[in-house]
XYZ file of C-alpha atoms in Angstrom:
507
model
C -15.303 7.870 28.312
C -16.643 11.427 28.222
C -20.463 11.425 28.017
C -20.217 13.692 24.948
C -18.610 10.827 22.985
C -21.430 8.791 21.422
C -21.035 5.609 19.325
C -21.993 6.165 15.715
C -24.830 3.643 15.895
C -26.406 5.598 18.791
C -26.005 9.179 17.596
C -28.937 9.324 15.175
C -31.473 8.997 17.969
C -29.805 11.853 19.873
C -29.680 14.130 16.820
C -33.314 13.556 15.898
C -34.379 14.439 19.437
C -32.453 17.713 19.210
C -33.975 18.496 15.819
C -37.442 18.063 17.300
C -36.463 20.830 19.719
C -35.709 23.071 16.733
C -31.927 22.788 16.985
C -29.805 23.178 13.856
C -27.073 20.547 13.637
C -23.585 21.360 12.330
C -21.209 18.519 11.505
C -17.412 18.671 11.097
C -15.273 15.669 10.188
C -11.535 14.934 10.175
C -8.620 13.129 11.793
C -7.741 15.860 14.341
C -4.591 14.032 15.370
C -2.849 17.069 16.809
C -5.328 19.709 17.934
C -4.144 23.228 17.066
C -5.376 26.800 16.684
C -6.577 26.174 13.139
C -8.949 23.473 14.367
C -10.327 25.707 17.130
C -11.000 28.543 14.689
C -12.639 26.092 12.287
C -14.925 24.823 15.073
C -15.791 28.362 16.149
C -16.769 29.341 12.596
C -18.730 26.118 12.108
C -20.595 26.527 15.420
C -21.917 29.923 14.271
C -23.864 28.157 11.501
C -26.102 26.312 13.958
C -26.905 25.364 17.517
C -25.189 21.987 17.999
C -21.673 21.120 16.794
C -20.959 17.422 16.234
C -17.441 16.332 15.324
C -16.773 12.923 13.794
C -13.228 11.578 13.634
C -11.601 9.064 11.315
C -10.904 5.724 12.991
C -7.242 4.746 13.391
C -7.212 2.117 10.648
C -8.180 4.650 7.978
C -5.579 7.290 8.885
C -3.034 7.292 6.046
C -0.827 10.231 6.905
C 2.590 8.728 7.296
C 4.534 6.403 9.593
C 3.467 6.468 13.222
C 0.165 8.147 12.408
C -2.119 8.723 14.054
C 0.055 9.896 16.924
C -2.975 9.677 19.235
C -5.427 6.775 19.003
C -9.084 7.319 18.160
C -10.333 7.183 21.758
C -7.777 9.767 22.894
C -8.610 12.039 19.970
C -12.329 11.716 20.744
C -11.853 12.578 24.426
C -9.679 15.601 23.644
C -12.329 16.981 21.288
C -15.083 16.261 23.801
C -13.203 18.324 26.390
C -13.730 21.453 24.255
C -16.673 23.553 25.405
C -17.500 24.528 21.837
C -17.946 20.873 20.767
C -21.262 19.349 21.804
C -20.810 15.741 20.679
C -18.105 13.511 19.220
C -18.396 10.218 17.353
C -15.879 7.852 15.708
C -16.454 7.052 12.030
C -15.229 3.552 11.138
C -15.430 3.932 7.343
C -12.877 5.479 5.000
C -15.143 8.414 4.128
C -17.615 10.350 6.280
C -20.758 9.143 4.491
C -21.852 6.848 7.317
C -21.384 9.620 9.883
C -23.315 12.110 7.737
C -26.190 9.669 7.348
C -26.258 9.040 11.098
C -26.004 12.705 12.150
C -28.238 14.134 9.383
C -26.725 17.615 9.772
C -28.180 20.860 8.508
C -24.615 21.871 7.597
C -21.636 19.657 6.864
C -18.644 21.967 7.275
C -15.161 21.597 5.789
C -12.151 23.905 5.631
C -11.551 26.141 2.623
C -8.910 23.769 1.218
C -11.811 21.505 0.128
C -13.783 24.255 -1.635
C -12.257 23.482 -5.040
C -13.385 19.872 -5.576
C -10.750 18.946 -8.234
C -8.015 19.591 -5.639
C -9.345 16.707 -3.515
C -7.610 13.765 -5.235
C -9.635 11.242 -3.203
C -12.903 12.540 -4.666
C -14.335 12.348 -1.158
C -15.695 15.884 -0.988
C -18.054 15.236 -3.918
C -19.274 11.987 -2.352
C -19.770 13.694 1.014
C -21.594 16.627 -0.634
C -24.028 14.170 -2.214
C -24.447 12.399 1.125
C -25.303 15.560 3.100
C -27.728 16.744 0.415
C -29.426 13.342 0.492
C -30.320 13.898 4.173
C -31.571 17.427 3.577
C -28.435 19.338 4.589
C -25.880 21.365 2.715
C -22.112 21.569 2.367
C -20.467 24.694 3.817
C -16.893 25.931 4.230
C -14.971 27.938 6.805
C -12.348 30.494 5.740
C -9.984 30.737 8.681
C -6.161 30.840 8.530
C -4.916 27.314 7.849
C -2.514 25.245 9.923
C -1.301 21.716 9.200
C -1.240 18.939 11.795
C 1.045 16.957 9.489
C 3.461 19.884 9.233
C 3.586 20.291 13.030
C 3.956 16.543 13.633
C 6.679 16.286 10.962
C 8.596 19.075 12.671
C 8.154 18.237 16.337
C 6.655 14.740 16.883
C 7.869 12.649 13.940
C 9.673 9.916 15.898
C 12.293 9.437 13.145
C 15.991 8.964 13.729
C 18.340 11.804 12.783
C 19.208 10.385 9.351
C 15.550 10.069 8.333
C 14.707 13.479 9.773
C 17.472 15.102 7.723
C 16.420 13.153 4.613
C 12.793 14.317 4.864
C 13.862 17.915 5.507
C 15.887 17.761 2.299
C 13.414 15.843 0.132
C 10.705 18.449 0.771
C 12.813 20.861 -1.303
C 13.312 18.332 -4.124
C 10.059 16.397 -4.523
C 6.892 18.330 -5.337
C 3.615 16.699 -4.330
C 1.633 18.196 -7.222
C 4.181 16.817 -9.675
C 3.898 13.354 -8.109
C 0.108 13.551 -8.274
C 0.294 14.529 -11.954
C 2.574 11.571 -12.635
C -0.028 9.219 -11.195
C -2.698 10.858 -13.371
C -0.616 9.917 -16.420
C -0.035 6.411 -15.038
C -3.820 6.013 -14.755
C -3.930 5.703 -18.566
C -1.616 2.667 -18.700
C -2.470 -0.880 -19.720
C 0.065 -3.111 -17.931
C 0.922 -6.720 -18.715
C 2.043 -8.605 -15.591
C 3.777 -11.992 -15.810
C 4.953 -14.173 -12.951
C 4.519 -16.984 -10.450
C 1.422 -17.322 -8.308
C 2.284 -17.831 -4.640
C -0.390 -18.568 -2.076
C 0.724 -17.570 1.426
C -1.007 -19.584 4.121
C -0.518 -18.411 7.693
C -1.161 -21.090 10.329
C -1.477 -19.319 13.668
C -0.343 -21.585 16.503
C 0.458 -21.354 20.185
C 3.466 -23.325 21.493
C 2.358 -25.014 24.723
C 5.500 -26.855 25.807
C 8.085 -29.512 25.072
C 6.996 -33.106 24.728
C 7.913 -35.158 27.824
C 10.024 -37.792 26.011
C 11.546 -35.869 23.083
C 12.755 -32.453 21.962
C 9.504 -31.870 20.070
C 7.743 -28.575 20.717
C 4.012 -29.135 21.004
C 1.764 -26.417 19.615
C -1.945 -25.717 19.589
C -3.513 -24.840 16.233
C -5.674 -21.727 16.495
C -6.620 -20.461 13.043
C -5.370 -20.044 9.510
C -5.590 -17.443 6.755
C -4.777 -17.734 3.058
C -3.465 -14.724 1.111
C -2.972 -14.123 -2.614
C 0.766 -13.493 -2.923
C 3.506 -13.546 -5.526
C 2.408 -12.139 -8.878
C -1.180 -11.880 -7.599
C -0.039 -9.298 -5.055
C 1.893 -7.380 -7.715
C -1.167 -7.234 -9.993
C -3.383 -6.143 -7.100
C -0.937 -3.438 -5.980
C -0.967 -1.703 -9.367
C -4.635 -2.316 -10.217
C -5.873 0.833 -8.455
C -3.292 2.994 -10.262
C -3.732 2.032 -13.928
C -6.425 1.723 -16.593
C -6.100 -2.059 -16.912
C -3.951 -4.978 -15.781
C -3.599 -8.199 -17.762
C -2.055 -11.027 -15.727
C -0.461 -14.099 -17.362
C 0.369 -16.994 -15.027
C -0.291 -20.660 -14.226
C -2.020 -22.703 -11.515
C -2.241 -26.393 -10.635
C -3.699 -28.918 -8.224
C -2.630 -29.396 -4.604
C -3.736 -32.907 -3.574
C -6.771 -32.524 -5.852
C -7.521 -29.047 -4.475
C -7.954 -26.431 -7.197
C -7.111 -22.926 -6.015
C -8.175 -21.190 -9.245
C -11.541 -20.063 -7.775
C -9.647 -18.550 -4.808
C -7.237 -16.812 -7.190
C -10.075 -15.306 -9.228
C -11.946 -14.228 -6.110
C -8.907 -12.441 -4.653
C -7.912 -10.432 -7.709
C -8.831 -6.757 -8.071
C -11.750 -6.275 -10.527
C -9.376 -4.304 -12.757
C -7.220 -7.409 -13.384
C -7.866 -9.612 -16.423
C -6.597 -13.123 -15.608
C -5.047 -15.406 -18.231
C -4.173 -18.544 -16.262
C -2.859 -21.775 -17.798
C -3.882 -24.826 -15.768
C -1.254 -27.532 -15.120
C -3.054 -30.388 -13.316
C 0.017 -32.556 -12.620
C 1.799 -29.985 -10.413
C 0.758 -27.841 -7.440
C -0.056 -24.175 -7.334
C 2.870 -22.644 -5.429
C 1.854 -22.599 -1.773
C 3.965 -21.496 1.194
C 2.532 -22.500 4.538
C 3.999 -20.459 7.402
C 3.500 -21.442 11.023
C 3.243 -18.300 13.121
C 3.327 -17.779 16.878
C 0.066 -15.910 17.521
C 1.411 -14.055 20.548
C 4.369 -12.234 18.965
C 3.761 -12.899 15.259
C 7.094 -14.735 14.876
C 7.320 -17.164 11.944
C 8.516 -20.463 13.408
C 8.981 -22.477 10.206
C 7.635 -22.876 6.677
C 6.445 -25.791 4.513
C 6.273 -25.303 0.720
C 4.319 -27.053 -2.039
C 6.292 -26.303 -5.225
C 7.463 -27.696 -8.542
C 10.146 -25.433 -9.981
C 10.460 -27.196 -13.351
C 9.540 -25.354 -16.548
C 5.919 -25.833 -17.710
C 5.082 -28.579 -20.224
C 5.683 -27.683 -23.889
C 2.011 -27.104 -24.721
C 1.588 -24.751 -21.743
C 4.845 -23.017 -22.590
C 3.596 -22.350 -26.114
C 0.290 -20.929 -24.836
C 2.091 -18.661 -22.368
C 4.258 -17.247 -25.156
C 1.202 -16.741 -27.375
C -0.651 -14.919 -24.590
C 2.315 -12.602 -23.992
C 2.795 -11.896 -27.700
C -0.920 -11.115 -28.081
C -0.478 -8.250 -25.595
C 2.645 -6.739 -27.128
C 0.898 -3.372 -27.535
C 0.582 -2.632 -23.808
C 2.176 0.429 -22.195
C 4.533 -1.667 -20.089
C 5.338 -5.241 -19.072
C 6.109 -6.103 -15.464
C 7.766 -9.435 -14.612
C 7.597 -10.789 -11.055
C 9.981 -13.724 -11.373
C 10.022 -15.725 -8.137
C 12.066 -18.526 -9.682
C 9.388 -21.215 -9.527
C 9.670 -22.340 -13.144
C 7.227 -20.069 -14.965
C 9.862 -17.815 -16.583
C 11.553 -20.539 -18.646
C 13.869 -20.059 -21.635
C 11.216 -19.701 -24.340
C 9.002 -17.346 -22.344
C 12.053 -15.310 -21.302
C 13.012 -14.894 -24.967
C 9.458 -13.829 -25.820
C 9.294 -11.290 -22.982
C 12.636 -9.692 -23.810
C 11.660 -9.524 -27.484
C 8.638 -7.300 -26.772
C 8.877 -3.701 -27.924
C 7.569 -2.317 -24.636
C 8.924 -0.887 -21.385
C 10.090 -3.897 -19.356
C 10.294 -3.945 -15.548
C 11.834 -6.974 -13.817
C 12.290 -8.498 -10.393
C 14.228 -11.782 -10.256
C 13.872 -12.981 -6.696
C 16.225 -15.124 -4.678
C 14.535 -17.281 -2.047
C 15.307 -20.405 -0.050
C 14.281 -22.760 -2.882
C 16.257 -21.179 -5.737
C 19.292 -19.462 -4.208
C 21.911 -18.915 -6.889
C 19.687 -20.220 -9.706
C 17.341 -17.276 -10.374
C 19.511 -14.293 -11.156
C 18.697 -10.965 -12.782
C 21.473 -11.522 -15.313
C 19.370 -14.153 -17.112
C 17.493 -11.153 -18.586
C 19.486 -9.828 -21.576
C 17.525 -6.589 -21.414
C 15.111 -4.627 -19.252
C 14.300 -0.950 -18.787
C 13.988 -1.060 -14.987
C 14.821 -3.621 -12.345
C 14.159 -3.763 -8.621
C 16.027 -6.321 -6.518
C 17.509 -6.476 -3.047
C 21.162 -6.216 -2.028
C 21.741 -9.968 -1.689
C 20.169 -10.623 -5.114
C 22.467 -7.990 -6.626
C 25.574 -9.556 -5.043
C 24.613 -13.048 -6.207
C 23.939 -11.827 -9.751
C 27.430 -10.316 -9.987
C 29.248 -12.905 -7.810
C 30.489 -9.962 -5.732
C 30.262 -10.748 -2.054
C 31.994 -7.628 -0.740
C 31.972 -5.145 -3.636
C 30.618 -1.599 -3.450
C 26.840 -1.826 -3.943
C 26.652 1.291 -6.145
C 29.277 -0.202 -8.483
C 27.411 -3.524 -8.485
C 24.200 -1.710 -9.399
C 25.907 0.136 -12.257
C 27.389 -3.167 -13.490
C 23.934 -4.814 -13.500
C 22.489 -1.860 -15.405
C 25.159 -2.292 -18.073
C 24.508 -6.033 -18.314
C 20.720 -5.663 -18.588
C 20.761 -2.364 -20.558
C 18.501 -0.879 -17.866
C 17.995 2.888 -17.838
C 16.932 3.010 -14.183
C 17.080 0.594 -11.246
C 16.453 0.136 -7.540
C 18.328 -1.938 -4.994
C 16.628 -2.253 -1.625
C 19.042 -2.277 1.311
C 16.906 -3.653 4.152
C 17.055 -1.449 7.239
C 19.354 0.935 5.345
C 16.639 1.926 2.886
C 17.054 1.923 -0.888
C 19.403 3.045 -3.664
C 18.069 4.245 -7.031
C 20.169 4.957 -10.128
C 19.370 6.502 -13.472
C 21.895 5.859 -16.218
C 24.654 8.470 -16.225
C 23.565 10.010 -12.890
C 24.979 9.420 -9.417
C 22.861 7.031 -7.308
C 20.318 8.377 -4.832
C 19.857 6.767 -1.418
C 16.849 7.063 0.871
C 16.292 5.682 4.392
C 13.355 3.536 5.444
C 10.298 5.449 6.635
C 8.586 2.862 8.838
C 8.709 2.574 12.621
C 6.139 -0.177 13.149
C 6.718 -3.433 11.244
C 3.957 -6.035 11.252
C 5.212 -8.283 8.428
C 7.951 -7.786 5.821
C 6.501 -10.452 3.484
C 5.408 -8.748 0.262
C 7.018 -5.348 0.945
C 9.447 -5.849 -1.961
C 6.555 -6.751 -4.280
C 4.754 -3.545 -3.331
C 7.938 -1.530 -3.893
C 8.470 -3.153 -7.325
C 4.881 -2.533 -8.359
C 4.648 1.207 -7.753
C 8.255 2.160 -8.564
C 7.974 0.347 -11.913
C 5.048 2.588 -12.844
C 7.031 5.680 -11.857
C 10.098 4.513 -13.785
C 7.939 4.029 -16.890
C 6.452 7.506 -16.433
C 9.894 9.120 -16.272
C 10.117 9.987 -12.564
C 13.454 11.103 -11.164
C 15.589 8.844 -8.986
C 14.692 11.024 -5.971
C 10.970 10.602 -6.654
C 11.248 6.840 -7.167
C 13.245 6.361 -3.953
C 10.938 8.551 -1.859
C 7.665 7.095 -3.125
C 9.072 3.560 -3.093
C 10.090 3.805 0.546
C 6.698 5.266 1.443
C 5.081 2.275 -0.281
C 7.391 -0.050 1.646
C 6.459 1.630 4.916
C 2.781 1.077 4.142
C 3.336 -2.528 3.045
C 5.169 -3.688 6.200
C 2.073 -2.753 8.219
C 0.045 -5.356 6.269
C -0.009 -8.981 7.431
C 0.860 -11.229 4.491
C -0.956 -9.778 1.495
C -4.223 -9.207 3.324
C -4.693 -5.849 1.589
C -2.972 -3.827 -1.109
C -1.623 -0.370 -1.819
C -4.376 1.994 -2.951
C -3.832 5.208 -4.881
C -5.759 7.537 -2.567
C -4.109 6.135 0.569
C -0.648 6.485 -0.953
C -1.252 10.072 -2.085
C -2.496 11.030 1.386
C 0.593 9.407 2.868
C 2.945 11.276 0.526
C 1.195 14.603 1.057
C 1.499 14.224 4.824
C 5.210 13.336 4.624
C 5.895 16.361 2.441
C 3.902 18.793 4.628
């Protein structure tokens, strides 16, 4: 490692020593994924404000600028910057914003490009937070005014790594989808109160290491290493939208798994913006899916489920319907129906009777195949299902998927819908308009579990807001690309991260 690259926990001592020598410290922060002339000019202008130029870079895990980003890992980016004569020191910032780096460097000037000079244009709100941070250590915020270049634009044009179909799609969508319009849509969505109804699913990942076949049978012996428990199903859906809206009210149920009550875990793993209304059913388990995963390659070897797919008892059913009716004045209702008994006849009738925008996913999985179809909903305003679920719902094994989608929209009275097509992307239709297709945008898949829930969550909000089919398909696939990089439901889609992602893709 270049001696100019200093760990963030060591840089304060170095900076204070330089200040004792009367040196003025200038600090610049960014991703700097693809170094270009704009960066060099920015550094040159910043360096003129002081004696020592320190550049901090965003760590890899906080770079939300599109699939395959960053192109260069944090150590490579740090070494490239350190090779510049004009840069005196480089450090890697491991937080989302630069506050920690500012506090460690204690600069006289914290310097950003002119695009940050108008604070309201920074949708993350980071520039205001960073301004407060630099002033708290006795420095001031300053701006350079050099001609601007875009790393994202250059990477999108020359280093994107997409196949030809995706490349052509993105070239076209940049003329159709306007980032400012998308951002404004999310500002309207931020006013919504959303009612979410559906099955809790706890996803337990047991990480194991196969060590060989037993000597006297075909049994594969494995070594247990560790386990993690994630809040999935409707919990994931509620968490995905919680950062985008004013309030989420979640109606669901929980139970007992061999006398273990998971309700404290459920409460602990919900976003603070989610109000939980949970009916307890002690004589049945909380839905739990235990997946055994090879730790070396991440392959799921097999799964064991704890489920009871019967409808809730009558008293619980009545309370569920009362809770839903009590929230009939919300801006929209979102149903994540995983087919594990919660959405029974009476609750289904209550949901469909609400005078509110209704978004639905009726999922087919290994425990309910053929028994949990979208067509059980006599009405919805938007639905999001996958291709197999659409074929099952219409009993059409080989029919044209666009015609199947249109048929399902007629049956459910939906005005807009999405059908996800796996590796072939997604198809979105608005009533009376030809369907729009969009390819997948991800190159690096960690785990596909929960990607459909993330897609449902954000596209439902856009459908309610009145977004076009092109906007829904583009944003939905960007959400999917972000979600498949998350193991299980370890984290959720956040508004600022998504907007950064979309802005980079549209650059």
